[in-house]
Short mmCIF file of C-alpha atoms in Angstrom, two decimals:
data_model
loop_
_atom_site.label_atom_id
_atom_site.label_comp_id
_atom_site.label_asym_id
_atom_site.label_seq_id
_atom_site.Cartn_x
_atom_site.Cartn_y
_atom_site.Cartn_z
CA MET A 1318 -61.51 73.02 102.97
CA ALA A 1319 -61.52 72.31 106.70
CA PRO A 1320 -63.10 75.05 108.81
CA ALA A 1321 -60.68 77.32 110.66
CA ALA A 1322 -60.03 76.46 114.30
CA PRO A 1323 -61.90 78.74 116.70
CA ALA A 1324 -59.95 81.64 118.16
CA VAL A 1325 -61.35 80.82 121.59
CA ARG A 1326 -62.66 77.46 122.67
CA LEU A 1327 -63.73 76.85 126.26
CA ARG A 1328 -65.41 73.70 127.47
CA GLU A 1329 -66.67 73.43 131.07
CA THR A 1330 -63.84 75.77 132.04
CA VAL A 1331 -63.51 76.56 135.73
CA VAL A 1332 -61.22 79.29 137.03
CA LEU A 1333 -60.66 79.57 140.76
CA ALA A 1334 -58.88 82.23 142.78
CA ASP A 1335 -58.10 80.97 146.27
CA ARG A 1336 -60.93 78.43 145.85
CA PHE A 1337 -63.36 81.21 144.92
CA PRO A 1338 -64.88 80.60 141.50
CA LEU A 1339 -64.18 83.38 138.99
CA LEU A 1340 -65.61 81.28 136.17
CA SER A 1341 -67.49 78.06 136.73
CA GLY A 1342 -68.27 75.73 133.89
CA MET A 1343 -67.92 78.19 131.01
CA THR A 1344 -68.46 76.73 127.55
CA LEU A 1345 -68.05 78.95 124.54
CA GLU A 1346 -66.49 79.30 121.12
CA VAL A 1347 -65.41 82.41 119.28
CA SER A 1348 -64.50 82.05 115.61
CA GLU A 1349 -61.56 83.72 113.92
CA GLY A 1350 -62.52 87.15 112.61
CA GLU A 1351 -65.55 87.48 114.86
CA ILE A 1352 -66.44 90.47 117.05
CA VAL A 1353 -68.05 89.34 120.29
CA HIS A 1354 -69.53 91.60 122.93
CA LEU A 1355 -69.59 90.34 126.50
CA GLY A 1356 -72.52 91.83 128.37
CA GLY A 1357 -73.76 91.45 131.89
CA PRO A 1358 -73.77 93.18 135.26
CA ASN A 1359 -70.74 93.94 137.42
CA GLY A 1360 -69.31 90.75 138.86
CA ALA A 1361 -70.61 88.58 136.02
CA GLY A 1362 -67.11 87.39 135.09
CA LYS A 1363 -66.41 89.48 132.00
CA THR A 1364 -62.98 90.64 133.19
CA SER A 1365 -62.06 87.14 134.38
CA LEU A 1366 -63.04 85.69 131.00
CA LEU A 1367 -60.90 88.26 129.19
CA ARG A 1368 -57.94 87.65 131.53
CA LEU A 1369 -58.29 83.92 130.97
CA CYS A 1370 -58.25 84.44 127.20
CA ALA A 1371 -55.15 86.64 127.63
CA GLY A 1372 -53.29 83.84 129.37
CA LEU A 1373 -53.15 85.71 132.67
CA LEU A 1374 -55.37 83.20 134.47
CA ALA A 1375 -55.04 79.44 134.36
CA PRO A 1376 -58.05 77.17 134.21
CA SER A 1377 -58.50 74.99 137.28
CA SER A 1378 -60.44 72.39 135.31
CA GLY A 1379 -62.08 71.89 131.96
CA GLU A 1380 -60.62 72.62 128.54
CA ALA A 1381 -59.44 76.02 127.36
CA GLU A 1382 -57.75 76.84 124.06
CA VAL A 1383 -57.03 80.28 122.66
CA LEU A 1384 -55.51 80.62 119.18
CA GLY A 1385 -54.84 76.91 119.31
CA LEU A 1386 -52.78 77.14 122.50
CA ASP A 1387 -53.67 75.09 125.56
CA LEU A 1388 -54.22 77.40 128.54
CA THR A 1389 -53.63 74.63 131.05
CA ARG A 1390 -49.94 74.72 130.07
CA THR A 1391 -47.79 77.54 131.47
CA ASP A 1392 -45.46 77.65 128.47
CA GLU A 1393 -48.39 77.94 126.05
CA ARG A 1394 -50.00 80.71 128.13
CA ARG A 1395 -46.71 82.61 127.84
CA ARG A 1396 -46.59 82.05 124.08
CA LEU A 1397 -50.19 83.18 123.79
CA ARG A 1398 -49.39 86.57 125.34
CA ARG A 1399 -47.30 87.48 122.30
CA GLU A 1400 -50.31 86.84 120.06
CA ILE A 1401 -53.00 88.76 121.93
CA GLY A 1402 -53.54 92.37 122.93
CA LEU A 1403 -55.35 93.15 126.17
CA LEU A 1404 -56.78 96.53 127.04
CA GLY A 1405 -57.55 96.27 130.73
CA HIS A 1406 -58.89 98.65 133.34
CA SER A 1407 -55.27 99.76 133.88
CA SER A 1408 -53.26 101.15 131.02
CA PHE A 1409 -50.10 99.04 131.73
CA LEU A 1410 -48.02 102.13 130.91
CA TYR A 1411 -44.95 103.57 132.64
CA GLY A 1412 -45.81 107.01 134.00
CA ASP A 1413 -42.29 108.43 133.70
CA LEU A 1414 -42.01 107.47 130.03
CA SER A 1415 -43.70 109.27 127.15
CA PRO A 1416 -46.33 107.61 124.92
CA ARG A 1417 -43.67 107.26 122.22
CA GLU A 1418 -41.24 105.56 124.64
CA ASN A 1419 -43.98 103.33 126.06
CA LEU A 1420 -45.06 102.18 122.61
CA THR A 1421 -41.52 101.60 121.38
CA PHE A 1422 -40.74 99.53 124.48
CA ALA A 1423 -43.93 97.48 124.15
CA LEU A 1424 -43.33 96.80 120.46
CA LYS A 1425 -39.69 95.85 120.96
CA ALA A 1426 -40.78 93.59 123.82
CA ALA A 1427 -43.19 91.95 121.39
CA GLY A 1428 -40.19 90.99 119.30
CA LEU A 1429 -40.04 93.73 116.66
CA ASP A 1430 -36.67 95.14 115.65
CA THR A 1431 -35.89 98.77 116.40
CA GLY A 1432 -36.72 100.12 112.94
CA GLU A 1433 -40.05 98.31 112.68
CA ALA A 1434 -40.96 99.22 116.26
CA ARG A 1435 -40.31 102.91 115.60
CA ALA A 1436 -42.25 102.91 112.35
CA ARG A 1437 -45.25 101.19 113.92
CA THR A 1438 -45.04 103.48 116.97
CA GLU A 1439 -45.31 106.59 114.83
CA ALA A 1440 -48.17 105.12 112.81
CA ALA A 1441 -50.06 104.06 115.94
CA LEU A 1442 -49.57 107.40 117.70
CA ASP A 1443 -50.74 109.20 114.60
CA ARG A 1444 -53.79 106.95 114.35
CA MET A 1445 -54.69 107.63 117.99
CA GLY A 1446 -54.14 111.37 117.72
CA ILE A 1447 -51.19 111.37 120.15
CA THR A 1448 -49.02 113.72 118.18
CA GLY A 1449 -46.70 116.71 118.67
CA ARG A 1450 -45.83 117.52 122.25
CA LEU A 1451 -48.28 114.92 123.59
CA ALA A 1452 -46.15 112.13 122.17
CA THR A 1453 -43.14 113.19 124.24
CA THR A 1454 -44.93 114.17 127.46
CA PRO A 1455 -44.56 111.72 130.37
CA VAL A 1456 -47.70 109.59 130.55
CA VAL A 1457 -48.26 110.59 134.17
CA LYS A 1458 -48.98 114.13 132.98
CA LEU A 1459 -51.58 113.07 130.41
CA SER A 1460 -55.32 113.03 131.03
CA ALA A 1461 -57.07 109.72 131.66
CA GLY A 1462 -58.50 109.77 128.14
CA GLN A 1463 -55.09 110.44 126.58
CA ARG A 1464 -53.59 107.58 128.60
CA ARG A 1465 -56.40 105.33 127.40
CA ARG A 1466 -55.72 106.32 123.80
CA THR A 1467 -52.02 105.60 124.31
CA ALA A 1468 -52.87 102.17 125.70
CA ILE A 1469 -55.06 101.47 122.67
CA GLY A 1470 -52.14 102.68 120.54
CA VAL A 1471 -50.02 99.85 121.95
CA LEU A 1472 -52.55 97.37 120.57
CA VAL A 1473 -52.70 99.18 117.24
CA GLY A 1474 -48.92 98.93 117.00
CA ARG A 1475 -48.73 95.30 118.05
CA GLN A 1476 -51.46 94.19 115.62
CA PRO A 1477 -52.39 91.11 117.65
CA ARG A 1478 -54.45 88.26 116.25
CA LEU A 1479 -56.87 88.49 119.17
CA TRP A 1480 -57.98 91.79 120.72
CA LEU A 1481 -59.34 91.56 124.26
CA LEU A 1482 -60.90 94.84 125.33
CA ASP A 1483 -62.23 95.35 128.85
CA GLU A 1484 -64.57 98.35 128.92
CA PRO A 1485 -62.65 100.02 126.07
CA HIS A 1486 -65.04 102.97 125.85
CA ALA A 1487 -64.54 103.96 129.48
CA GLY A 1488 -62.83 107.32 129.92
CA LEU A 1489 -62.94 108.22 126.23
CA ASP A 1490 -64.66 111.24 124.71
CA GLN A 1491 -67.15 110.91 121.87
CA ALA A 1492 -64.59 111.29 119.08
CA SER A 1493 -62.25 108.75 120.65
CA ARG A 1494 -65.13 106.28 121.08
CA ASP A 1495 -65.99 106.62 117.43
CA LEU A 1496 -62.32 106.13 116.56
CA LEU A 1497 -62.18 103.00 118.72
CA ASP A 1498 -65.26 101.53 117.05
CA ALA A 1499 -63.73 102.20 113.64
CA LEU A 1500 -60.52 100.51 114.81
CA VAL A 1501 -62.42 97.44 115.96
CA ARG A 1502 -64.13 97.16 112.59
CA ALA A 1503 -60.81 97.65 110.76
CA THR A 1504 -59.24 95.02 112.98
CA ARG A 1505 -61.86 92.50 111.93
CA GLU A 1506 -61.36 93.45 108.28
CA ALA A 1507 -57.66 92.62 108.77
CA GLY A 1508 -58.66 89.16 109.97
CA SER A 1509 -58.23 89.59 113.73
CA THR A 1510 -60.75 88.55 116.34
CA VAL A 1511 -62.18 90.93 118.94
CA VAL A 1512 -63.77 90.05 122.27
CA PHE A 1513 -64.82 93.01 124.35
CA SER A 1514 -66.93 93.95 127.34
CA SER A 1515 -68.86 97.16 127.54
CA HIS A 1516 -71.73 98.58 129.51
CA GLU A 1517 -72.56 100.79 126.55
CA VAL A 1518 -74.96 98.28 125.12
CA GLY A 1519 -76.16 100.30 122.13
CA ARG A 1520 -72.66 101.19 120.94
CA ALA A 1521 -71.38 97.68 121.61
CA GLN A 1522 -74.20 95.98 119.75
CA ALA A 1523 -73.64 98.26 116.79
CA ILE A 1524 -70.20 96.78 116.18
CA ALA A 1525 -70.62 93.23 117.50
CA ASP A 1526 -71.41 90.13 115.46
CA ARG A 1527 -72.61 88.37 118.56
CA VAL A 1528 -73.54 89.23 122.10
CA ILE A 1529 -72.85 86.93 125.03
CA GLU A 1530 -74.65 87.83 128.21
CA LEU A 1531 -72.92 86.67 131.37
CA VAL A 1532 -75.05 86.54 134.47
CA GLY A 1533 -73.20 86.01 137.71
CA GLY A 1534 -73.40 82.45 138.89
CA GLN A 1535 -76.73 81.70 137.25
CA GLU A 1536 -76.72 81.37 133.54
CA VAL A 1537 -75.33 82.66 130.27
CA ARG A 1538 -77.82 84.01 127.80
CA ARG A 1539 -77.24 84.48 124.12
CA ALA A 1540 -78.51 87.47 122.27
CA SER A 1541 -78.50 88.59 118.69
CA PRO A 1542 -77.26 92.02 117.73
CA PRO A 1543 -79.64 94.24 115.79
CA ALA A 1544 -80.10 93.36 112.14
CA GLY A 1545 -77.44 94.71 109.81
CA ASN A 1546 -74.48 94.07 112.12
CA GLY A 1547 -71.69 91.63 111.65
CA THR A 1548 -71.37 92.21 107.98
CA GLY A 1549 -67.68 91.58 107.99
CA GLY A 1550 -67.72 88.39 110.06
CA SER A 1551 -67.95 85.05 108.42
CA GLY A 1552 -70.93 82.96 109.30
CA THR A 1553 -71.75 84.78 112.49
CA GLY A 1554 -75.27 83.55 112.69
CA ALA A 1555 -74.23 79.96 112.28
CA ARG A 1556 -71.77 80.24 115.12
CA ARG A 1557 -74.27 81.45 117.68
CA ASP A 1558 -75.18 77.98 118.81
CA ALA A 1559 -71.55 77.10 119.60
CA MET A 1560 -71.76 78.65 123.03
CA THR A 1561 -73.76 76.55 125.42
CA MET A 1562 -73.85 77.25 129.09
CA GLY A 1563 -71.76 78.50 131.93
CA SER A 1564 -71.71 80.68 134.92
CA ALA A 1565 -69.27 83.15 136.25
CA ARG A 1566 -68.51 85.22 139.30
CA VAL A 1567 -65.90 87.68 140.37
CA PRO A 1568 -65.17 88.51 143.97
CA MET B 823 -32.91 86.46 126.69
CA PHE B 824 -30.05 88.97 126.59
CA ARG B 825 -31.94 91.19 124.12
CA ASP B 826 -34.89 91.24 126.54
CA ALA B 827 -32.50 91.94 129.43
CA ALA B 828 -31.02 94.92 127.60
CA LEU B 829 -34.51 96.20 126.83
CA VAL B 830 -35.68 95.99 130.45
CA CYS B 831 -32.42 97.43 131.79
CA GLY B 832 -32.63 100.34 129.35
CA LYS B 833 -36.25 100.99 130.30
CA ASP B 834 -35.52 100.93 134.07
CA LEU B 835 -32.50 103.23 133.69
CA ARG B 836 -34.48 105.61 131.50
CA ILE B 837 -37.17 105.77 134.18
CA GLU B 838 -34.45 106.44 136.78
CA VAL B 839 -32.98 109.24 134.67
CA ARG B 840 -36.45 110.82 134.47
CA SER B 841 -37.51 110.33 138.08
CA ARG B 842 -34.05 110.61 139.70
CA VAL B 843 -35.22 108.63 142.72
CA THR B 844 -31.84 106.96 143.24
CA LEU B 845 -29.96 110.20 142.77
CA ASN B 846 -32.24 112.37 144.90
CA GLN B 847 -33.31 109.91 147.56
CA VAL B 848 -31.26 106.71 147.76
CA VAL B 849 -27.80 108.33 147.51
CA PRO B 850 -28.63 110.98 150.16
CA PHE B 851 -30.10 108.22 152.35
CA ALA B 852 -26.85 106.26 152.13
CA ALA B 853 -24.82 109.39 152.88
CA VAL B 854 -26.97 110.09 155.95
CA VAL B 855 -26.43 106.50 157.17
CA VAL B 856 -22.65 106.91 156.83
CA ILE B 857 -22.78 110.23 158.70
CA LEU B 858 -24.98 108.74 161.46
CA PHE B 859 -22.52 105.87 161.95
CA GLY B 860 -19.82 108.50 162.31
CA LEU B 861 -21.84 110.38 164.91
CA ALA B 862 -22.66 107.21 166.81
CA LEU B 863 -19.04 106.02 166.99
CA GLY B 864 -17.54 109.46 167.64
CA PRO B 865 -15.06 111.58 165.73
CA ASP B 866 -11.99 109.44 166.52
CA ARG B 867 -10.64 108.20 163.18
CA LYS B 868 -8.69 105.47 164.97
CA VAL B 869 -12.09 103.95 165.71
CA LEU B 870 -13.78 104.86 162.45
CA ALA B 871 -11.09 103.85 159.94
CA PRO B 872 -10.94 100.15 160.97
CA ALA B 873 -14.75 99.99 160.88
CA ALA B 874 -15.01 101.78 157.52
CA ALA B 875 -15.45 98.65 155.38
CA GLY B 876 -18.25 97.22 157.50
CA LEU B 877 -20.07 100.55 157.83
CA PHE B 878 -19.76 101.12 154.09
CA TRP B 879 -21.33 97.77 153.22
CA VAL B 880 -24.11 98.11 155.79
CA ALA B 881 -24.98 101.46 154.18
CA VAL B 882 -24.93 99.81 150.73
CA LEU B 883 -27.09 96.93 151.97
CA LEU B 884 -29.75 99.27 153.38
CA SER B 885 -29.69 101.35 150.21
CA ALA B 886 -30.06 98.21 148.10
CA VAL B 887 -33.40 97.54 149.81
CA LEU B 888 -34.63 100.94 148.64
CA ALA B 889 -33.27 100.45 145.11
CA VAL B 890 -34.99 97.07 144.79
CA GLN B 891 -38.26 98.42 146.17
CA ARG B 892 -38.09 101.22 143.61
CA SER B 893 -37.39 98.71 140.84
CA PHE B 894 -40.69 96.97 141.59
CA ALA B 895 -42.60 100.14 142.42
CA VAL B 896 -42.31 101.26 138.78
CA GLU B 897 -43.97 97.99 137.78
CA SER B 898 -46.83 98.25 140.27
CA ALA B 899 -47.98 101.71 139.18
CA ASP B 900 -50.82 101.37 136.70
CA ASP B 901 -50.40 97.60 136.77
CA ALA B 902 -47.30 97.76 134.58
CA ARG B 903 -46.25 94.43 136.12
CA GLU B 904 -49.25 92.87 134.38
CA GLY B 905 -48.11 94.63 131.23
CA LEU B 906 -44.69 93.07 131.68
CA ARG B 907 -46.30 89.61 131.86
CA LEU B 908 -48.34 90.39 128.76
CA SER B 909 -45.35 91.76 126.88
CA GLY B 910 -44.06 88.33 125.94
CA LEU B 911 -40.61 89.13 127.34
CA ASP B 912 -38.55 86.18 128.55
CA PRO B 913 -38.85 86.14 132.38
CA ALA B 914 -35.14 85.34 132.65
CA GLY B 915 -34.46 88.41 130.52
CA ILE B 916 -36.66 90.54 132.76
CA PHE B 917 -34.74 89.28 135.80
CA LEU B 918 -31.33 89.93 134.26
CA GLY B 919 -32.43 93.36 133.02
CA LYS B 920 -33.66 94.40 136.43
CA VAL B 921 -30.50 93.08 138.09
CA ALA B 922 -28.37 95.04 135.62
CA ALA B 923 -30.29 98.27 136.25
CA VAL B 924 -30.06 97.95 140.05
CA LEU B 925 -26.38 96.99 139.68
CA ALA B 926 -25.68 100.16 137.70
CA GLU B 927 -27.52 102.33 140.24
CA LEU B 928 -25.76 100.74 143.22
CA LEU B 929 -22.32 101.05 141.60
CA VAL B 930 -22.89 104.78 141.18
CA LEU B 931 -24.01 104.97 144.80
CA GLU B 932 -20.95 103.02 145.94
CA ALA B 933 -18.63 105.37 144.06
CA VAL B 934 -20.11 108.32 145.95
CA LEU B 935 -20.05 106.46 149.28
CA THR B 936 -16.42 105.41 148.82
CA PHE B 937 -15.33 109.03 148.77
CA ALA B 938 -17.64 109.83 151.70
CA VAL B 939 -16.05 107.04 153.75
CA ALA B 940 -12.55 108.19 152.84
CA LEU B 941 -13.43 111.75 153.79
CA LEU B 942 -15.40 111.15 156.98
CA TYR B 943 -13.73 108.02 158.37
CA GLY B 944 -10.21 108.63 157.13
CA ALA B 945 -10.11 105.31 155.27
CA HIS B 946 -7.11 104.93 152.95
CA LEU B 947 -8.24 103.88 149.51
CA GLN B 948 -5.62 101.35 148.45
CA GLN B 949 -5.57 98.47 146.02
CA ALA B 950 -8.19 99.94 143.74
CA GLY B 951 -8.35 96.71 141.72
CA LEU B 952 -9.33 94.63 144.73
CA LEU B 953 -11.78 97.28 145.92
CA GLY B 954 -13.41 97.45 142.49
CA ALA B 955 -13.56 93.70 141.92
CA SER B 956 -15.03 93.11 145.38
CA ALA B 957 -17.58 95.88 144.86
CA ILE B 958 -18.71 94.57 141.47
CA LEU B 959 -19.04 90.94 142.58
CA ALA B 960 -20.76 91.85 145.86
CA THR B 961 -23.16 94.22 144.11
CA ILE B 962 -24.09 91.59 141.50
CA GLY B 963 -24.93 89.27 144.38
CA LEU B 964 -26.93 91.91 146.25
CA ALA B 965 -28.83 92.98 143.12
CA ALA B 966 -29.66 89.37 142.20
CA ILE B 967 -30.84 88.50 145.72
CA GLY B 968 -32.81 91.75 145.91
CA ILE B 969 -34.61 91.27 142.58
CA LEU B 970 -35.34 87.64 143.39
CA TYR B 971 -36.92 88.44 146.75
CA GLY B 972 -38.44 91.62 145.36
CA ALA B 973 -40.41 89.40 142.96
CA VAL B 974 -41.47 87.22 145.89
CA SER B 975 -42.74 90.14 147.93
CA SER B 976 -44.11 92.38 145.16
CA GLY B 977 -47.83 92.16 144.69
CA LEU B 978 -48.30 91.45 148.38
CA ARG B 979 -49.81 94.09 150.64
CA VAL B 980 -46.95 93.66 153.10
CA ARG B 981 -44.20 94.02 150.48
CA GLU B 982 -42.56 97.09 152.06
CA THR B 983 -41.87 95.24 155.30
CA LEU B 984 -41.47 91.75 153.87
CA LEU B 985 -38.65 92.57 151.44
CA PRO B 986 -36.08 93.66 154.11
CA LEU B 987 -37.08 90.68 156.23
CA LEU B 988 -36.35 88.28 153.37
CA PHE B 989 -33.46 90.14 151.79
CA LEU B 990 -31.20 91.14 154.69
CA PRO B 991 -30.57 87.67 156.23
CA ILE B 992 -29.94 86.09 152.83
CA ALA B 993 -27.56 88.90 151.88
CA ALA B 994 -25.57 88.56 155.13
CA PRO B 995 -22.88 86.26 153.62
CA VAL B 996 -22.30 88.79 150.84
CA LEU B 997 -22.02 91.56 153.43
CA LEU B 998 -19.49 89.50 155.39
CA ALA B 999 -17.34 88.58 152.38
CA ALA B 1000 -17.41 92.11 150.94
CA THR B 1001 -16.46 93.59 154.30
CA LYS B 1002 -13.54 91.17 154.73
CA SER B 1003 -12.31 91.84 151.22
CA TRP B 1004 -12.51 95.61 151.69
CA ASP B 1005 -10.86 95.35 155.11
CA ILE B 1006 -7.88 93.64 153.51
CA SER B 1007 -7.78 96.23 150.75
CA LEU B 1008 -8.11 99.30 153.01
CA SER B 1009 -5.47 97.99 155.42
CA GLY B 1010 -3.05 97.40 152.55
CA GLY B 1011 -2.78 93.66 153.18
CA ASP B 1012 -3.33 90.84 150.72
CA GLY B 1013 -3.79 87.73 152.85
CA GLY B 1014 -7.01 85.91 152.08
CA ALA B 1015 -8.35 88.41 149.58
CA GLY B 1016 -8.61 85.72 146.92
CA THR B 1017 -10.76 83.55 149.17
CA TRP B 1018 -13.24 86.32 149.84
CA LEU B 1019 -13.36 87.26 146.17
CA THR B 1020 -14.13 83.63 145.39
CA VAL B 1021 -16.93 83.61 147.96
CA LEU B 1022 -18.39 86.77 146.42
CA GLY B 1023 -18.11 85.27 142.93
CA VAL B 1024 -19.83 82.06 143.98
CA PHE B 1025 -22.71 83.96 145.58
CA ALA B 1026 -23.06 86.19 142.52
CA ILE B 1027 -23.18 83.23 140.12
CA LEU B 1028 -25.46 81.23 142.43
CA TYR B 1029 -28.09 83.93 142.83
CA VAL B 1030 -28.01 85.02 139.20
CA ALA B 1031 -28.56 81.37 138.22
CA ILE B 1032 -31.35 80.84 140.77
CA GLY B 1033 -33.05 84.08 139.76
CA THR B 1034 -32.82 83.28 136.05
CA LEU B 1035 -34.55 79.96 136.64
CA ALA B 1036 -37.05 81.02 139.30
CA PHE B 1037 -38.18 84.42 138.07
CA GLY B 1038 -40.67 83.00 135.55
CA PRO B 1039 -42.66 80.97 138.09
CA LEU B 1040 -42.49 83.90 140.55
CA LEU B 1041 -43.88 86.28 137.93
CA GLU B 1042 -46.66 83.81 137.11
CA ASP B 1043 -47.62 83.15 140.69
CA ARG B 1044 -50.05 86.05 141.12
#
């Protein structure tokens, strides 16, 4: 049987913003079902890499494919956005709407019919502990952690093939962090791929199959997670040599 | 596309119902503008009544700027605009949904202003059909132009000042045609009303078509 196409495949990918390089010459592959942790200092290009994989940035040169879609093409970047879930620094939520309304809107926007959207909304809110009065309170009145949990709930409801998480642990309490880690593992068990950045190295390495260290403008180092990780991924060790070299910067 | 438009329109109107920005700020703003015109021109209704149509539409035009700015402000808070791009919604649907929401808000505002103009300026509300048809066509045009240029200016640091600069000159033909049509209606005449309605219809179709095609690239270009 032919091996599955990688979820993410970048080759000498350059991303420019007003001629300033956000990513310069990035080469990497992420296999389907893999959990990859992006490490590195601030400004290393982690957010830019995640935004590229989400179809929000276009490559200026090089090759870039995510879930088999060519990121150099505008129409394919738009199609890709229905397949991925991005948790960014912002929550992408409407402050005047409740978590329930935000989730229902996001799920309907993703193409679900009303009945399915409502069912998944309730399940996701329940999973994230946004229940009772919290579920109907305008998001603007929620704490930062509750907003973050609501934003994660959108991803839980959408069930994307590729999860892109930018500092997902930020702003969460201990219980919510544990819940998030369990979600990431469950996501992989369901066959989805997860690429995430986190400065919480210990926690991140505990759930990652592979660690990619981005170092601003200089080099990309590969690192192995501690022994015993990546049990659910397929062939994680064999895939480590797929990523070669690249450099990245953010303004 | 139309399903996405209904979704976005419903979301924007739900936010408006919660925040009541149009009701509590834009409608009072328009009423103040109408009152200030009255103060500036004096209490003589022989002066005010003939100018009622023009003053009404200038008040609507200024209020439309606020309504459009609000429509994009809800997307800029917490980067919801990025969320809209990530949502997978058809950009043409987003455009049409936003136009429909602003259209609904402005029509409510116009209903209130119509009575204010009748009360303060002594304008005689005649030919309700012509008044209504002109108002709907003109407001579709204004909403479409506003959302189109709102997308151009949103995301820029100078968006608050850039939007009126882009929007008002482009909307001038709509203002002119709507004023002429209302003038004919308020004076009880019928000469030329069809021409001005046609002009309003052409502008409405033109800008809805341009916006439907251009909104995707505008949304991407950030």
